[in-house]
Amino acid sequence: MRDQSLIRFRKVVAASLAELESRREEVNDLNVFPVADGDTGDNMAMTMRSVLDELDGLDGQLIDEIGREQLVSAVARAALLGARGNSGVILSQIVRGAAEELASRPGELVDPVLVAAAFARAADAAYDSVRDPAEGTMLTAVRAMAHRVAREIAHIDTPRLGPEATAAEQDELIAEVLERALDAANEAVARGPDQLPVLKEAGVVDAGAYGLAVIIAGVVAALRGHDQPDLAHQPPPGRPGHLPEHESSSFRFCTNFAVTGDALEGQSFLGRLEALGDSVLVVGDERTIRVHVHTDQPEWAVAVFDGAGTVSRLDVADMTEQVSQRS
């Protein structure tokens, strides 16, 4: 017998990915920060696709057999390994933070209170992953959602659900909470150009923030049984009228890879990676870390981990070529 909880979980993940895929080029076209390489939609979709593939691999199993902790751990790991680029890595940490909060509450139904806690932990994980957080981005959007949901649950008639709650009741309550989160995300997206001058200069909103709003809108639509989500911001057709040169990285290659090993301490590698480039992200746990760096020497970045673990999923993109193709 197929587990209906897993089926419902897969449904909302699939809906969020489908909505992101349908707007992937729109998200790509908004991408000017931190580098105008036009791949934010691709990178975020890759992260969500990895999560969906992991869930598909569990088809036919029961949550009681897997265990909530093991399930969310698998989801978080899938997001981590599927991540690429700044936006993909940050999104993977949003997924990880939310998943860890869900895993810490065994036996509790997912309800407004648990959703609020998951958003709070997701926002913390996202900010913790970035050495120098920039406001006006997807970081601002996830924090705005966390703050809005935390305030609004006081006005929800049923903030907690008991074991007698039906699936329909649960979907309705979660949709109500996520609609309020989406309002906050849309507001954060609209404010982005006032917080990040490069966005205003290019005449766009932040691609990652908008992509995050798209994901939440897809989840809400699935919970409501709607085909088309409601998004306050519709990005302009085509590409930004001006690609700000000063926001292009001084390094050429966007380098991404995973490292697996024992007792890995991701933060201990930051200094050596920062000596090789910028936009450094090192996230994960003691068994698996994901590395992202803009550098002129991808092979040197990989060599930083010689003896520390096994490097896999190496992906190197020529940002100079990507930016020139958009000019």
XYZ file of C-alpha atoms in Angstrom:
327
model
C 0.000 0.000 0.000
C 1.342 3.427 -0.948
C 1.740 5.951 1.878
C -0.687 8.834 1.329
C 1.505 11.182 3.378
C 4.416 10.598 1.012
C 2.117 11.016 -1.973
C 0.878 14.370 -0.648
C 4.414 15.513 0.138
C 5.563 14.564 -3.340
C 2.582 16.409 -4.812
C 3.564 19.767 -3.310
C 7.254 19.310 -4.186
C 6.301 18.405 -7.761
C 3.987 21.428 -7.969
C 6.691 23.789 -6.751
C 9.154 22.368 -9.277
C 6.607 22.524 -12.111
C 5.876 26.180 -11.388
C 9.578 26.967 -11.170
C 10.228 25.141 -14.439
C 7.431 27.077 -16.143
C 9.052 30.357 -15.075
C 12.660 29.236 -15.267
C 13.610 31.531 -18.145
C 11.870 34.455 -16.452
C 13.953 33.835 -13.347
C 17.101 33.450 -15.460
C 16.416 36.757 -17.203
C 16.189 38.579 -13.868
C 19.621 37.330 -12.791
C 22.075 40.213 -12.364
C 23.372 39.622 -8.814
C 25.957 38.613 -7.747
C 26.951 37.798 -11.346
C 24.787 38.393 -14.403
C 25.270 34.851 -15.710
C 21.566 34.154 -16.214
C 21.324 30.748 -14.527
C 19.421 31.326 -11.273
C 16.274 29.613 -12.559
C 18.318 26.658 -13.796
C 20.144 26.300 -10.493
C 17.052 26.525 -8.294
C 15.176 24.053 -10.499
C 18.106 21.625 -10.293
C 17.930 21.697 -6.495
C 14.182 21.023 -6.445
C 14.504 18.323 -9.111
C 17.016 16.506 -6.921
C 14.541 16.551 -4.019
C 11.750 15.204 -6.225
C 13.989 12.445 -7.576
C 14.792 11.414 -4.001
C 11.084 11.197 -3.170
C 10.428 9.163 -6.303
C 13.050 6.705 -5.103
C 11.018 6.194 -1.926
C 7.772 5.453 -3.786
C 5.957 2.483 -2.301
C 7.511 2.840 1.145
C 5.737 4.003 4.277
C 6.782 6.979 6.381
C 6.468 4.772 9.466
C 8.967 2.373 7.892
C 11.386 5.100 6.812
C 10.966 7.365 9.830
C 10.437 11.106 9.597
C 14.024 11.832 10.625
C 15.436 9.559 7.933
C 13.045 10.980 5.336
C 13.900 14.619 5.922
C 17.596 13.749 6.166
C 17.376 12.149 2.729
C 15.543 15.187 1.357
C 18.109 17.597 2.811
C 20.995 15.546 1.421
C 19.349 15.388 -2.003
C 18.940 19.167 -2.048
C 22.567 19.600 -1.011
C 23.963 17.275 -3.668
C 21.706 18.735 -6.357
C 22.650 22.328 -5.571
C 24.609 24.460 -8.002
C 25.410 28.169 -7.991
C 24.745 30.681 -5.218
C 20.972 30.391 -5.495
C 20.935 26.597 -5.610
C 23.199 26.254 -2.591
C 21.222 28.798 -0.553
C 17.962 27.078 -1.542
C 19.421 23.762 -0.391
C 20.060 25.320 3.016
C 16.501 26.616 3.197
C 15.340 23.054 2.519
C 17.799 21.687 5.087
C 16.726 24.109 7.806
C 13.044 23.365 7.309
C 13.718 19.624 7.129
C 15.741 19.619 10.346
C 12.941 21.378 12.200
C 10.420 18.815 10.963
C 12.750 15.992 12.012
C 13.051 17.463 15.499
C 9.281 17.115 16.072
C 8.542 13.384 15.713
C 4.896 12.512 16.091
C 3.642 16.058 15.485
C 1.405 16.777 12.530
C 2.625 19.521 10.222
C 0.479 22.464 11.290
C 0.799 26.285 11.415
C 3.011 26.251 14.518
C 5.381 23.699 12.994
C 5.416 25.563 9.668
C 6.393 28.760 11.512
C 9.219 26.957 13.294
C 10.390 25.429 10.007
C 10.498 28.849 8.311
C 12.478 30.309 11.213
C 15.060 27.536 11.046
C 15.193 27.744 7.251
C 15.930 31.473 7.407
C 18.669 30.926 9.987
C 20.260 28.178 7.880
C 20.180 30.366 4.768
C 21.843 33.334 6.468
C 24.403 31.097 8.175
C 25.479 29.714 4.799
C 26.595 33.101 3.466
C 29.710 34.865 4.697
C 28.524 38.358 3.695
C 24.703 38.331 3.350
C 23.212 40.857 0.921
C 19.733 42.223 1.597
C 17.212 42.484 -1.215
C 17.899 38.871 -2.181
C 16.342 35.475 -1.462
C 17.814 35.732 2.037
C 15.597 38.736 2.724
C 12.606 36.931 1.234
C 12.922 33.817 3.411
C 13.425 35.912 6.538
C 10.377 38.035 5.661
C 8.307 34.868 5.309
C 9.546 33.555 8.653
C 8.704 36.805 10.433
C 5.265 37.077 8.816
C 4.243 33.530 9.667
C 5.491 33.887 13.253
C 3.310 36.973 13.711
C 0.262 35.679 11.888
C -0.199 32.313 13.595
C -1.691 34.206 16.540
C -4.628 35.086 14.266
C -5.228 31.572 12.963
C -8.208 29.828 14.545
C -6.477 26.441 14.732
C -2.703 26.896 15.026
C -2.244 23.310 16.220
C -3.634 20.080 14.822
C -4.394 16.921 16.723
C -4.205 13.342 15.438
C -7.891 13.443 14.497
C -7.328 16.128 11.829
C -8.112 15.085 8.261
C -5.787 15.551 5.310
C -8.150 18.170 3.876
C -8.110 20.154 7.122
C -4.334 19.990 7.253
C -3.973 21.141 3.638
C -6.350 24.053 4.215
C -4.533 25.289 7.306
C -1.082 24.978 5.771
C -2.266 26.749 2.621
C -3.601 29.605 4.741
C -0.241 29.990 6.474
C 1.729 29.754 3.241
C -0.477 32.350 1.559
C 0.569 34.809 4.248
C 4.178 33.779 3.769
C 3.783 34.336 0.031
C 2.427 37.837 0.643
C 5.578 38.597 2.629
C 7.788 37.109 -0.084
C 6.113 39.192 -2.783
C 6.582 42.324 -0.690
C 10.253 41.461 -0.163
C 10.690 40.906 -3.902
C 9.166 44.313 -4.646
C 11.413 46.039 -2.078
C 14.563 44.402 -3.394
C 15.614 47.167 -5.822
C 15.494 49.700 -2.973
C 17.831 47.532 -0.904
C 20.228 46.412 -3.614
C 21.191 49.230 -6.015
C 22.382 46.859 -8.746
C 18.786 45.631 -9.126
C 17.435 49.151 -9.529
C 20.190 49.975 -12.021
C 19.225 46.983 -14.156
C 15.481 47.541 -13.732
C 14.789 44.108 -12.253
C 13.948 42.390 -8.982
C 16.196 39.741 -7.475
C 16.042 36.466 -9.369
C 16.532 34.249 -6.316
C 13.904 36.056 -4.259
C 11.413 35.827 -7.101
C 12.273 32.161 -7.645
C 11.599 31.461 -3.975
C 8.205 33.172 -4.236
C 7.450 31.023 -7.289
C 8.228 27.862 -5.299
C 5.914 28.836 -2.431
C 3.186 29.858 -4.891
C 3.386 26.420 -6.476
C 2.977 24.742 -3.082
C -0.050 26.895 -2.224
C -1.678 26.130 -5.571
C -1.202 22.392 -5.020
C -2.696 22.547 -1.521
C -5.653 24.559 -2.825
C -6.152 22.302 -5.815
C -5.540 25.157 -8.260
C -3.732 24.879 -11.565
C -2.341 28.409 -11.625
C -0.720 30.094 -8.614
C -1.267 33.729 -7.739
C 1.944 35.743 -7.948
C 1.926 39.455 -7.242
C 5.048 40.159 -9.284
C 5.163 39.422 -12.970
C 8.679 39.962 -14.314
C 9.073 42.044 -17.462
C 9.497 40.087 -20.698
C 12.996 39.736 -22.048
C 16.282 40.506 -20.388
C 17.359 43.439 -18.234
C 17.939 46.570 -20.245
C 21.379 46.973 -18.715
C 23.758 44.443 -17.202
C 25.762 46.244 -14.506
C 29.423 45.621 -15.226
C 30.531 46.319 -11.673
C 28.593 43.332 -10.382
C 30.355 40.830 -12.633
C 32.839 38.726 -10.695
C 36.513 39.394 -11.325
C 36.925 35.617 -11.514
C 36.007 33.506 -14.504
C 34.732 30.109 -13.431
C 31.721 29.242 -11.269
C 32.980 26.059 -9.637
C 30.736 23.610 -7.795
C 31.481 20.214 -6.297
C 30.652 17.882 -3.419
C 33.075 16.353 -0.937
C 32.311 13.199 1.051
C 34.422 11.989 3.938
C 34.565 11.495 7.687
C 34.555 14.284 10.261
C 34.575 17.041 7.633
C 34.700 20.568 9.028
C 33.472 22.707 6.162
C 34.300 26.042 7.747
C 37.956 25.068 8.095
C 38.342 25.244 4.304
C 36.908 28.742 3.879
C 40.181 30.640 4.194
C 41.973 28.671 1.495
C 38.998 28.915 -0.868
C 38.628 32.653 -0.299
C 42.290 33.052 -1.262
C 41.371 31.575 -4.651
C 38.230 33.562 -5.450
C 34.943 34.985 -4.220
C 31.288 33.980 -3.658
C 32.538 31.134 -1.474
C 29.894 28.863 0.043
C 30.734 25.718 2.011
C 27.699 23.980 3.490
C 26.745 20.521 4.692
C 27.648 18.240 7.554
C 30.582 16.138 8.726
C 29.917 13.501 6.052
C 29.061 15.594 2.993
C 29.730 19.203 2.068
C 28.841 21.264 -0.985
C 31.366 23.790 -2.265
C 30.714 26.816 -4.476
C 33.396 29.323 -5.468
C 34.084 31.777 -8.279
C 37.734 31.336 -9.217
C 40.220 31.373 -12.083
C 41.693 28.032 -10.956
C 38.946 25.417 -10.453
C 41.558 22.673 -10.117
C 43.193 24.524 -7.229
C 39.831 24.789 -5.469
C 39.392 21.028 -5.794
C 42.954 20.483 -4.551
C 42.079 22.255 -1.289
C 40.299 19.038 -0.323
C 43.151 16.651 -1.139
C 43.258 14.088 1.647
C 40.065 15.375 3.245
C 37.569 13.350 1.265
C 36.320 12.291 -2.150
C 35.371 15.027 -4.614
C 32.391 14.384 -6.898
C 29.765 16.232 -8.952
C 32.310 18.728 -10.245
C 30.632 21.373 -12.388
C 32.556 24.319 -13.862
C 30.784 27.102 -15.778
C 32.544 29.879 -17.688
C 30.839 33.004 -16.323
C 32.653 35.295 -18.759
C 31.063 33.387 -21.626
C 27.660 33.300 -19.915
C 27.644 37.061 -19.347
C 28.838 37.810 -22.899
C 26.001 35.701 -24.315
C 23.497 37.910 -22.470
C 25.047 41.226 -23.547
